[in-house]
Coordinates of C-alpha atoms in Angstrom, one line a residue:
Chain A
M9 CA 141.8 86.6 121.3
A10 CA 139.4 87.6 124.0
S11 CA 139.1 85.9 127.3
D12 CA 136.2 83.4 128.1
A13 CA 134.5 85.7 130.6
H14 CA 134.7 89.1 128.2
L15 CA 133.3 86.8 125.3
F16 CA 130.5 85.3 127.4
E17 CA 129.5 89.3 128.4
W18 CA 129.8 90.1 125.1
L19 CA 127.7 87.4 123.8
C20 CA 125.0 88.2 126.7
R21 CA 124.9 91.7 125.0
M22 CA 124.1 90.4 121.6
G23 CA 121.6 87.9 122.6
D24 CA 119.8 89.6 125.3
N25 CA 119.4 92.3 122.6
A26 CA 117.7 90.0 120.6
L27 CA 115.9 88.3 123.2
V28 CA 114.2 91.3 124.7
L29 CA 113.6 92.8 121.7
G30 CA 111.9 89.9 120.0
H31 CA 110.1 89.4 122.9
R32 CA 108.7 92.9 122.5
V33 CA 108.1 92.8 118.7
S34 CA 106.2 89.8 119.8
E35 CA 103.9 91.6 122.1
W36 CA 102.3 93.0 119.1
C37 CA 100.6 89.3 117.8
G38 CA 97.3 89.8 116.6
H39 CA 97.2 93.4 117.5
A40 CA 98.8 95.4 114.5
P41 CA 97.1 98.5 112.8
V42 CA 96.7 96.1 109.5
L43 CA 97.1 92.3 108.8
E44 CA 100.5 92.8 106.8
E45 CA 101.7 94.4 109.6
D46 CA 100.8 91.3 112.1
I47 CA 102.4 89.1 109.8
A48 CA 105.6 91.1 109.1
L49 CA 105.9 91.9 113.5
A50 CA 105.7 88.4 114.0
N51 CA 108.5 87.4 111.4
T52 CA 110.6 90.0 112.7
A53 CA 109.8 88.6 116.6
L54 CA 110.6 85.0 115.2
D55 CA 114.3 86.3 113.5
L56 CA 115.3 87.8 116.8
I57 CA 114.4 85.0 118.9
G58 CA 116.5 82.7 116.3
Q59 CA 118.7 84.8 116.7
T60 CA 118.7 84.7 120.7
Q61 CA 118.7 80.8 120.5
L62 CA 122.3 81.4 118.8
W63 CA 124.0 83.9 120.4
L64 CA 123.0 83.1 124.4
G65 CA 123.5 79.3 123.5
L66 CA 127.1 80.1 122.4
A67 CA 127.5 82.5 125.5
G68 CA 126.2 79.3 127.6
E69 CA 128.9 76.9 126.0
I70 CA 131.8 79.4 126.2
E71 CA 130.8 80.0 130.0
G72 CA 130.8 76.2 130.9
K73 CA 129.0 75.8 133.4
G74 CA 126.0 73.8 131.9
R75 CA 123.6 77.0 130.9
N76 CA 122.4 76.4 127.8
A77 CA 120.0 79.1 126.1
D78 CA 117.2 78.6 127.7
A79 CA 118.6 78.9 131.4
L80 CA 120.5 82.1 130.2
A81 CA 116.8 83.6 128.8
Y82 CA 114.5 82.4 131.5
R83 CA 116.7 81.7 134.7
R84 CA 118.8 84.9 134.9
D85 CA 117.2 88.3 136.5
V86 CA 117.6 92.4 135.6
M87 CA 120.7 92.9 137.1
D88 CA 122.4 90.0 134.8
F89 CA 120.6 91.2 131.3
R90 CA 123.3 92.8 129.4
N91 CA 120.4 94.4 126.8
L92 CA 120.5 97.7 125.4
L93 CA 118.2 100.4 127.3
L94 CA 116.7 100.9 123.8
V95 CA 115.2 97.4 123.2
E96 CA 113.7 97.3 126.6
Q97 CA 111.6 100.5 126.2
P98 CA 107.8 99.4 126.0
N99 CA 106.0 99.5 122.9
R100 CA 103.9 102.4 123.6
D101 CA 102.1 103.0 119.9
F102 CA 103.2 101.3 116.4
G103 CA 105.3 104.6 115.7
H104 CA 107.2 104.0 118.8
T105 CA 107.5 100.2 118.0
M106 CA 109.1 101.5 114.6
M107 CA 111.1 104.0 115.4
R108 CA 112.8 101.8 118.3
Q109 CA 112.9 99.2 115.7
F110 CA 115.0 101.5 112.7
L111 CA 117.0 102.6 115.4
F112 CA 117.7 99.4 116.5
D113 CA 118.2 97.8 112.9
A114 CA 120.8 100.8 111.9
W115 CA 123.3 99.8 114.6
H116 CA 122.7 96.0 114.3
I117 CA 123.2 96.0 110.3
E118 CA 126.4 97.5 111.1
M119 CA 127.3 95.9 114.0
L120 CA 126.8 92.3 112.1
S121 CA 128.6 93.7 109.0
A122 CA 131.6 94.2 111.0
L123 CA 131.4 90.8 112.8
K124 CA 131.3 89.1 109.6
G125 CA 134.8 87.4 108.8
H126 CA 135.7 87.7 112.7
E127 CA 138.3 85.5 113.7
H128 CA 136.0 83.6 116.0
A129 CA 134.6 81.6 113.6
E130 CA 131.3 80.9 115.2
I131 CA 130.5 84.3 116.0
S132 CA 131.1 85.2 112.1
A133 CA 129.0 82.4 111.3
I134 CA 125.9 83.6 113.5
A135 CA 126.7 87.2 112.2
E136 CA 126.5 86.1 108.8
K137 CA 123.4 84.2 108.9
S138 CA 122.0 87.3 111.2
L139 CA 122.8 89.8 108.6
K140 CA 120.6 88.8 106.1
E141 CA 117.5 88.7 108.5
V142 CA 118.7 92.0 109.9
T143 CA 118.9 93.9 106.1
Y144 CA 115.4 92.7 105.6
H145 CA 114.4 94.1 109.2
F146 CA 116.0 97.6 108.3
E147 CA 114.6 98.0 104.9
R148 CA 111.0 97.3 106.6
S149 CA 111.5 99.7 109.4
A150 CA 113.0 102.5 107.3
D151 CA 109.9 102.3 104.6
T152 CA 107.9 102.2 107.4
V153 CA 109.6 105.2 109.3
I154 CA 109.6 107.0 106.3
A155 CA 105.8 106.5 105.2
L156 CA 104.4 107.1 108.5
G157 CA 106.9 110.6 109.2
D158 CA 106.1 111.7 105.5
G159 CA 102.2 110.4 105.8
T160 CA 99.4 112.9 107.6
E161 CA 99.9 115.8 109.8
E162 CA 99.2 112.9 112.8
S163 CA 101.3 110.4 111.7
H164 CA 104.4 113.1 111.2
K165 CA 103.3 114.0 114.4
R166 CA 103.8 110.7 116.5
M167 CA 107.1 109.6 114.3
Q168 CA 109.0 113.1 116.0
D169 CA 107.5 112.1 119.3
A170 CA 108.8 108.8 118.8
L171 CA 112.3 109.8 117.8
D172 CA 112.4 112.7 120.5
R173 CA 111.8 110.1 123.0
L174 CA 113.9 107.2 122.1
W175 CA 116.9 109.7 121.1
P176 CA 118.7 109.7 124.3
Y177 CA 118.9 105.3 124.3
V178 CA 120.9 106.0 121.0
G179 CA 124.1 106.8 122.3
E180 CA 124.7 103.8 124.6
M181 CA 124.7 101.7 121.1
F182 CA 128.1 103.7 120.5
L183 CA 129.7 103.4 124.1
S184 CA 132.5 100.7 123.9
D185 CA 134.1 99.1 127.4
D186 CA 137.0 96.6 127.5
I187 CA 134.4 93.8 126.9
D188 CA 133.2 95.6 123.6
R189 CA 137.0 96.4 122.6
A190 CA 137.9 92.7 123.0
V191 CA 135.2 91.3 120.1
C192 CA 134.1 94.2 118.6
D193 CA 134.1 97.6 119.0
P194 CA 131.1 99.3 118.2
A195 CA 132.2 103.3 118.3
P196 CA 133.5 103.5 115.0
L197 CA 130.2 102.4 113.7
R198 CA 128.9 105.8 114.6
E199 CA 129.6 107.5 111.4
A200 CA 127.7 105.0 109.1
F201 CA 125.1 104.9 111.4
D202 CA 124.7 108.5 111.5
A203 CA 124.5 108.2 107.6
R204 CA 122.0 105.6 107.1
I205 CA 119.6 107.2 109.5
N206 CA 120.2 110.7 108.2
A207 CA 118.7 109.5 104.7
V208 CA 115.8 107.8 106.2
L209 CA 115.1 110.8 108.6
S210 CA 115.2 113.5 105.9
E211 CA 113.1 111.6 103.7
A212 CA 110.5 111.3 106.1
T213 CA 110.6 114.5 107.2
L214 CA 111.3 114.3 110.9
T215 CA 114.2 116.1 112.1
R216 CA 117.1 114.4 114.2
P217 CA 117.1 115.8 117.7
D218 CA 120.4 118.3 119.0
S219 CA 121.1 116.7 121.9
D220 CA 123.7 114.1 122.3
F221 CA 122.7 112.9 126.0
A222 CA 122.4 109.4 126.5
H223 CA 120.8 107.1 129.0
K224 CA 123.5 104.2 130.0
G225 CA 123.0 101.3 132.0
G226 CA 121.7 98.2 130.1
K227 CA 124.4 97.0 128.1
T228 CA 126.5 96.7 130.9
G229 CA 123.6 95.6 133.5
V230 CA 124.1 98.7 136.3
R231 CA 120.9 100.1 136.2
H232 CA 118.1 99.0 133.5
T233 CA 114.7 100.8 133.4
E234 CA 111.2 99.7 135.2
H235 CA 110.4 98.2 132.4
L236 CA 112.8 94.9 132.0
G237 CA 111.8 93.5 135.2
H238 CA 108.1 93.5 134.3
M239 CA 108.6 92.1 131.0
L240 CA 110.8 89.3 132.6
A241 CA 108.1 88.0 135.2
V242 CA 105.6 87.7 132.0
M243 CA 108.5 85.7 130.2
Q244 CA 110.1 83.7 132.7
F245 CA 106.8 82.9 134.9
L246 CA 106.5 79.4 133.7
P247 CA 110.1 78.2 134.5
R248 CA 110.2 80.1 137.7
A249 CA 106.7 78.8 138.5
Y250 CA 107.7 75.5 137.9
P251 CA 111.4 75.0 138.2
D252 CA 111.6 71.1 137.6
A253 CA 109.2 70.9 134.8
Q254 CA 110.7 70.2 131.0
W255 CA 108.2 71.8 128.3
Chain B
M14 CA 83.8 74.3 111.8
Y15 CA 85.8 77.4 111.1
A16 CA 82.4 78.4 109.7
Q17 CA 79.4 77.0 111.4
M18 CA 76.0 77.6 110.3
V19 CA 76.7 79.1 107.4
K20 CA 73.6 79.8 105.8
S21 CA 72.6 79.1 101.8
T22 CA 69.5 80.5 99.7
G23 CA 67.3 78.9 102.4
E24 CA 65.4 77.0 99.5
G25 CA 65.6 73.5 98.2
V26 CA 68.1 71.7 96.0
R27 CA 66.7 71.9 92.9
S28 CA 67.1 69.2 90.1
L29 CA 68.9 70.1 86.7
D30 CA 65.7 70.1 85.3
E31 CA 64.0 72.7 87.2
M32 CA 67.2 75.2 86.6
D33 CA 67.6 77.3 83.4
P34 CA 70.4 76.5 80.7
Q35 CA 73.1 78.9 82.4
E36 CA 72.7 77.5 85.8
R37 CA 72.0 73.6 84.4
A38 CA 75.6 74.3 82.8
F39 CA 76.9 75.1 86.5
Q40 CA 75.5 72.7 88.3
E41 CA 77.1 69.8 85.9
R42 CA 80.5 70.9 85.9
I43 CA 80.4 70.9 89.6
D44 CA 78.9 67.4 89.5
A45 CA 81.7 66.5 87.0
G46 CA 84.3 68.0 89.3
G47 CA 85.2 70.7 87.4
K48 CA 86.4 74.1 89.1
I49 CA 84.8 77.3 89.2
E50 CA 86.6 80.2 88.5
P51 CA 85.8 84.0 89.5
K52 CA 85.3 85.1 86.1
D53 CA 82.3 82.4 85.5
W54 CA 79.2 82.5 85.7
M55 CA 77.8 81.5 88.9
P56 CA 74.3 81.9 90.8
D57 CA 73.7 84.8 93.1
G58 CA 73.4 82.1 96.2
Y59 CA 76.2 80.3 95.6
R60 CA 78.2 83.6 95.7
K61 CA 76.6 85.0 98.6
T62 CA 76.9 81.5 100.3
L63 CA 80.6 81.5 99.7
I64 CA 81.5 85.2 100.8
R65 CA 79.7 84.1 104.4
Q66 CA 81.7 80.9 104.3
I67 CA 85.1 81.8 103.3
G68 CA 84.8 85.3 105.4
Q69 CA 83.8 83.4 108.3
H70 CA 86.9 81.1 107.9
A71 CA 89.0 84.2 107.5
H72 CA 87.7 85.9 110.7
S73 CA 88.1 82.7 112.6
E74 CA 91.9 82.8 111.5
I75 CA 92.2 86.3 112.2
V76 CA 90.4 85.9 115.8
G77 CA 92.2 82.9 116.4
Q78 CA 95.3 84.7 116.7
L79 CA 94.4 85.9 120.4
P80 CA 94.0 82.9 122.2
E81 CA 97.0 81.9 121.1
G82 CA 98.9 85.2 121.0
N83 CA 98.1 85.6 125.0
W84 CA 100.7 82.9 125.6
I85 CA 103.6 83.7 123.1
T86 CA 104.9 86.4 125.7
R87 CA 105.0 83.5 128.3
A88 CA 105.7 80.7 126.3
P89 CA 108.2 79.0 128.8
T90 CA 111.1 77.9 126.2
L91 CA 112.6 80.0 123.3
E92 CA 111.7 77.2 121.2
R93 CA 108.0 77.0 122.1
K94 CA 108.3 80.8 121.4
A95 CA 109.4 80.4 118.4
I96 CA 107.0 77.9 117.0
L97 CA 104.2 79.2 118.6
L98 CA 104.6 82.8 117.1
A99 CA 105.5 80.8 113.5
K100 CA 102.1 79.2 114.1
V101 CA 100.0 82.0 114.6
Q102 CA 102.0 84.1 112.0
D103 CA 100.9 81.1 109.1
E104 CA 97.4 82.0 110.7
A105 CA 97.4 85.5 110.1
G106 CA 98.6 84.3 106.6
H107 CA 95.9 81.6 106.2
G108 CA 93.6 84.6 107.2
L109 CA 95.0 86.7 104.2
Y110 CA 94.7 84.0 101.9
L111 CA 91.1 83.4 102.5
Y112 CA 90.5 87.0 102.3
C113 CA 91.8 86.9 98.6
A114 CA 89.6 84.1 98.2
A115 CA 86.9 86.3 99.0
E116 CA 87.8 89.0 97.4
T117 CA 87.8 87.3 94.1
L118 CA 83.9 87.2 94.7
G119 CA 83.1 90.8 94.8
V120 CA 83.6 92.0 98.6
T121 CA 86.6 93.8 100.0
R122 CA 88.5 92.8 102.8
D123 CA 87.6 96.4 104.4
Q124 CA 83.9 95.5 104.4
M125 CA 84.3 91.7 105.6
T126 CA 86.5 93.9 108.6
R127 CA 83.9 96.4 109.2
D128 CA 81.4 93.3 109.1
L129 CA 83.6 91.3 111.8
L130 CA 84.2 94.2 113.9
S131 CA 80.1 95.4 113.9
G132 CA 79.6 91.8 115.0
K133 CA 77.4 90.9 111.7
M134 CA 80.0 88.7 110.3
K135 CA 80.7 85.6 112.8
Y136 CA 83.8 83.5 113.6
S137 CA 84.3 80.4 114.9
S138 CA 82.9 80.1 118.5
I139 CA 85.7 78.0 119.8
F140 CA 87.8 81.2 119.9
N141 CA 85.5 82.8 122.5
Y142 CA 86.6 80.2 124.9
P143 CA 89.9 81.3 127.2
T144 CA 93.8 80.1 127.2
I145 CA 94.3 79.6 130.9
T146 CA 97.5 77.8 131.5
W147 CA 100.6 76.5 129.0
A148 CA 98.4 73.3 128.0
D149 CA 95.9 75.2 126.4
M150 CA 98.4 75.8 123.7
G151 CA 98.9 71.8 123.2
A152 CA 94.8 71.3 123.5
V153 CA 94.1 74.1 120.9
G154 CA 96.7 72.2 118.5
W155 CA 95.5 69.0 119.2
L156 CA 91.8 69.5 119.3
V157 CA 91.2 72.7 117.3
D158 CA 93.7 72.4 114.5
G159 CA 92.6 68.7 114.4
A160 CA 88.7 69.3 114.1
A161 CA 89.7 72.2 111.8
I162 CA 91.6 69.5 109.7
M163 CA 88.9 67.3 109.5
N164 CA 86.8 69.9 107.5
Q165 CA 89.5 71.4 105.8
V166 CA 91.2 68.2 104.2
P167 CA 87.7 67.6 101.8
L168 CA 87.7 71.2 100.9
Q169 CA 90.8 70.7 98.9
R170 CA 88.5 69.3 96.5
T171 CA 85.5 72.4 96.8
S172 CA 84.1 73.4 93.7
Y173 CA 85.5 77.2 94.0
G174 CA 88.9 77.6 92.4
P175 CA 90.3 80.1 94.6
Y176 CA 88.7 78.2 97.8
A177 CA 90.3 75.0 97.0
R178 CA 93.8 76.4 96.5
A179 CA 93.9 78.5 99.2
M180 CA 92.7 75.2 101.3
V181 CA 95.7 73.2 99.9
R182 CA 98.4 75.7 101.6
I183 CA 96.3 76.0 104.8
C184 CA 96.3 72.3 105.2
K185 CA 99.8 71.7 104.8
E186 CA 100.5 74.1 107.6
E187 CA 97.6 73.2 109.9
S188 CA 98.9 69.7 110.1
F189 CA 102.6 70.9 111.4
H190 CA 99.9 73.0 113.7
Q191 CA 98.3 70.1 115.2
R192 CA 101.3 67.6 115.6
Q193 CA 102.7 70.8 117.2
G194 CA 99.9 70.8 119.9
F195 CA 100.3 67.2 120.4
D196 CA 103.8 67.6 121.1
I197 CA 103.1 70.2 124.1
M198 CA 100.3 67.6 125.4
M199 CA 102.9 64.5 125.2
K200 CA 105.6 66.6 127.1
M201 CA 102.6 68.0 129.7
A202 CA 100.9 64.4 129.8
K203 CA 104.2 62.7 130.5
G204 CA 105.7 65.6 132.7
T205 CA 105.1 65.9 136.2
A206 CA 102.0 65.8 138.4
E207 CA 101.8 69.6 137.9
Q208 CA 101.7 69.6 134.0
K209 CA 99.8 66.6 133.8
R210 CA 96.8 68.5 135.8
M211 CA 97.1 71.4 133.7
A212 CA 97.2 68.8 130.5
Q213 CA 93.9 67.0 131.5
D214 CA 92.2 70.0 133.0
A215 CA 93.2 71.8 129.3
L216 CA 91.0 68.4 127.8
N217 CA 88.4 68.9 130.2
R218 CA 87.5 72.6 128.9
F219 CA 88.1 71.8 125.7
W220 CA 86.7 68.6 124.8
Y221 CA 83.0 69.9 124.0
P222 CA 83.7 73.3 122.9
S223 CA 85.9 71.2 120.0
L224 CA 82.7 69.0 119.4
M225 CA 80.6 71.8 118.6
M226 CA 83.3 73.3 115.9
F227 CA 81.7 70.8 113.6
G228 CA 78.3 72.6 114.3
P229 CA 75.0 71.0 115.2
S230 CA 73.7 67.9 113.3
D231 CA 72.5 69.3 109.9
A232 CA 71.2 65.8 108.1
E233 CA 67.8 67.7 107.9
S234 CA 69.4 71.1 106.9
I235 CA 68.3 72.7 103.3
H236 CA 71.1 74.7 103.8
S237 CA 73.5 72.5 104.1
A238 CA 71.9 70.0 101.1
Q239 CA 72.3 73.2 98.9
S240 CA 76.1 73.7 100.1
M241 CA 76.4 70.3 99.2
A242 CA 75.4 69.8 96.1
W243 CA 77.8 72.8 94.9
K244 CA 80.3 71.6 96.7
I245 CA 81.5 74.2 99.4
K246 CA 80.6 71.8 101.9
M247 CA 81.5 68.5 101.1
N248 CA 80.5 66.1 104.3
S249 CA 77.8 66.3 106.6
N250 CA 78.6 67.8 110.1
D251 CA 77.8 64.5 112.4
E252 CA 80.2 62.6 109.7
L253 CA 83.1 64.9 110.5
R254 CA 82.2 65.0 114.7
Q255 CA 82.5 61.5 114.1
K256 CA 85.6 61.0 112.1
F257 CA 87.1 63.7 114.6
V258 CA 86.2 61.6 118.0
D259 CA 87.3 58.2 116.3
L260 CA 90.7 59.6 115.8
T261 CA 91.0 61.6 119.0
A262 CA 90.0 59.1 121.8
P263 CA 92.8 56.4 120.9
Q264 CA 95.4 59.5 121.2
A265 CA 93.7 60.9 124.5
D266 CA 94.4 56.7 125.6
Y267 CA 98.0 57.1 124.4
L268 CA 98.4 60.5 126.4
G269 CA 97.2 59.2 129.6
L270 CA 94.5 61.4 129.8
T271 CA 90.7 60.9 130.4
I272 CA 88.4 62.4 128.1
P273 CA 85.7 64.0 130.2
D274 CA 82.6 62.3 128.4
E275 CA 81.5 58.7 130.6
N276 CA 79.3 57.5 127.7
L277 CA 82.7 57.7 125.5
K278 CA 82.8 53.9 124.0
W279 CA 83.7 52.2 120.9
N280 CA 80.5 50.3 119.4
E281 CA 81.8 47.8 117.3
E282 CA 78.8 47.3 115.5
K283 CA 78.8 51.0 113.7
G284 CA 83.1 51.0 113.3
G285 CA 83.2 54.2 116.0
Y286 CA 82.8 55.6 119.0
D287 CA 79.4 56.2 121.1
F288 CA 80.0 59.8 122.8
S289 CA 77.8 62.3 124.4
E290 CA 76.6 65.3 122.6
P291 CA 78.0 68.8 123.6
D292 CA 75.3 71.1 125.0
W293 CA 73.9 73.0 122.7
D294 CA 72.5 75.4 124.0
E295 CA 75.9 77.0 125.1
F296 CA 76.6 76.8 121.6
F297 CA 74.2 79.2 121.0
E298 CA 74.7 81.5 123.1
V299 CA 78.2 81.6 122.1
L300 CA 77.3 82.4 118.9
K301 CA 75.1 85.1 120.5
G302 CA 77.6 86.7 121.5
N303 CA 77.6 85.0 124.9
G304 CA 80.9 83.3 125.1
P305 CA 83.6 83.3 127.9
C306 CA 85.8 85.5 126.1
S307 CA 83.3 87.0 123.1
V308 CA 83.3 90.5 124.5
E309 CA 86.8 90.5 124.9
R310 CA 87.7 89.4 121.7
L311 CA 85.6 91.8 119.6
E312 CA 87.0 94.5 121.8
D313 CA 90.1 93.7 121.0
R314 CA 90.2 93.5 117.4
N315 CA 88.0 96.7 117.3
R316 CA 90.7 98.4 119.4
A317 CA 93.4 97.3 117.4
W318 CA 91.6 98.5 114.2
D319 CA 90.7 101.9 115.6
E320 CA 94.4 102.5 117.3
G321 CA 96.2 101.5 113.8
R322 CA 93.8 104.1 111.7
W323 CA 96.7 106.7 112.2
V324 CA 98.9 104.5 110.3
R325 CA 96.5 102.9 107.6
E326 CA 95.7 106.6 106.6
A327 CA 99.3 107.5 106.7
M328 CA 100.7 104.6 104.8
L329 CA 97.7 105.6 102.0
A330 CA 98.8 109.1 102.3
H331 CA 102.4 108.6 101.5
A332 CA 101.5 106.4 98.8
D333 CA 99.3 109.0 97.1
K334 CA 102.4 111.6 97.6
K335 CA 104.5 109.0 96.2
R336 CA 102.6 108.6 93.2
A337 CA 101.6 112.4 92.7
A338 CA 105.8 113.1 92.9
K339 CA 106.2 110.4 90.3
L340 CA 103.6 111.6 87.8
A341 CA 104.6 114.7 88.3
A342 CA 108.4 114.0 87.2
E343 CA 107.3 112.3 84.1

């Protein structure tokens, strides 16, 4: 059984991934290329914020210092965030947004599948609930990557650029340390992830980059990108500016 | 309302005796409470007026995402963020049903979108006002959705079938929106001094623009008379505005907030509140494109459309390739 300290850290990793990506996706609201995409993006963001409440809620309980999900989301600074660098990448264009979603979903779906039936009953229950949503997220992001990769010359180029640009953030998802291994080691999931994305990228006529170089430092909190601080400045504005208020 | 100043034929309402047999049968069906369906015969004016009205309503839902979307990234709790996301998603969904309802009248969504982006078709004046503090999310839900419901509930009985059915779904969701707005206002009005100040400020800024949503008095309007005869407009603007004020004034009291109108008082004789008219000059300026956020709203929609062009083209190209490959395989 994992120690409470490890469990807390690990739950923050899961919760912060959902929070930061959910927030990024929510930035699209009202600005998508077509109405159906606006609805789908809002839906994805909504699922991820719901998952955030569950993971960070449990993290707060296990920590036992009276912090709930909101306290963790709104009152920590960059160095205490434990999300992957991939999810804090800015939206750039719709292609980047969907490529980021696709790469994360492909990892997320394997991670949640591995967590189903976990000895920690609450982790297993959250994973099971989230997996239903993420199965749909992956289906949609994969379909979109295929359509845009294969679509026109311009869309193909944009999607290849997005893949090349985001690829150095893929490796971090599979790095493992004592905290991961105490709950669920992501390293063995790489093979299934590769099979999953290779099939989609090939149908999308996109070329998987050769390089194995991986930026790291997000999930350990050692070195986030400059983007995260700006996101938190926006997200945390109200609770920071009015610390005594209830909303 | 979400559709304002919609012009119909511009001619007076004709009596049954003045109509040819086809039109007379159409009007009698409406008078008897029947529904008109897309394949039924309908007068040109009815079709055109409905396209304008439903289109304006749809555009209002789409542009209406922007003032609330403005606060999604700054919602102060995870729950508030989730609720606001769900609400804005509902609005996009309402836009979708309404565009579909309008499409049954022989216009395409693309055409309506182009008319919105060029400024030819309008959306509700209310969405040209800025959302400045978090309390505005409360005021928009409480007042703006509250005003919209006044008009939309009766429209569930409108004569055009697809419009009436879209309205049934929309009304269910709108009443939830209105409640969540009131809930935010309650938290703010009962909160810290700073929150209460934000709540009062939001009410001050949104009160008159909400009253404007119903449009100027249309007691004398031939356009409204025709629309009412066709049952695509169910109540006069003044009637709905009065109903809105009567419902909202006690709610403001309950919140401990002051409606910014010195003339607001209960009139026992008429069984309703007396209140001041909004500044109609301001309303007409907003309709002309001089609202505080008019330029930004259209700019935003145009940017989203232009920047999304490559995505829409790619999706179509991919669908074409798939279709061709499927045909070749058969």
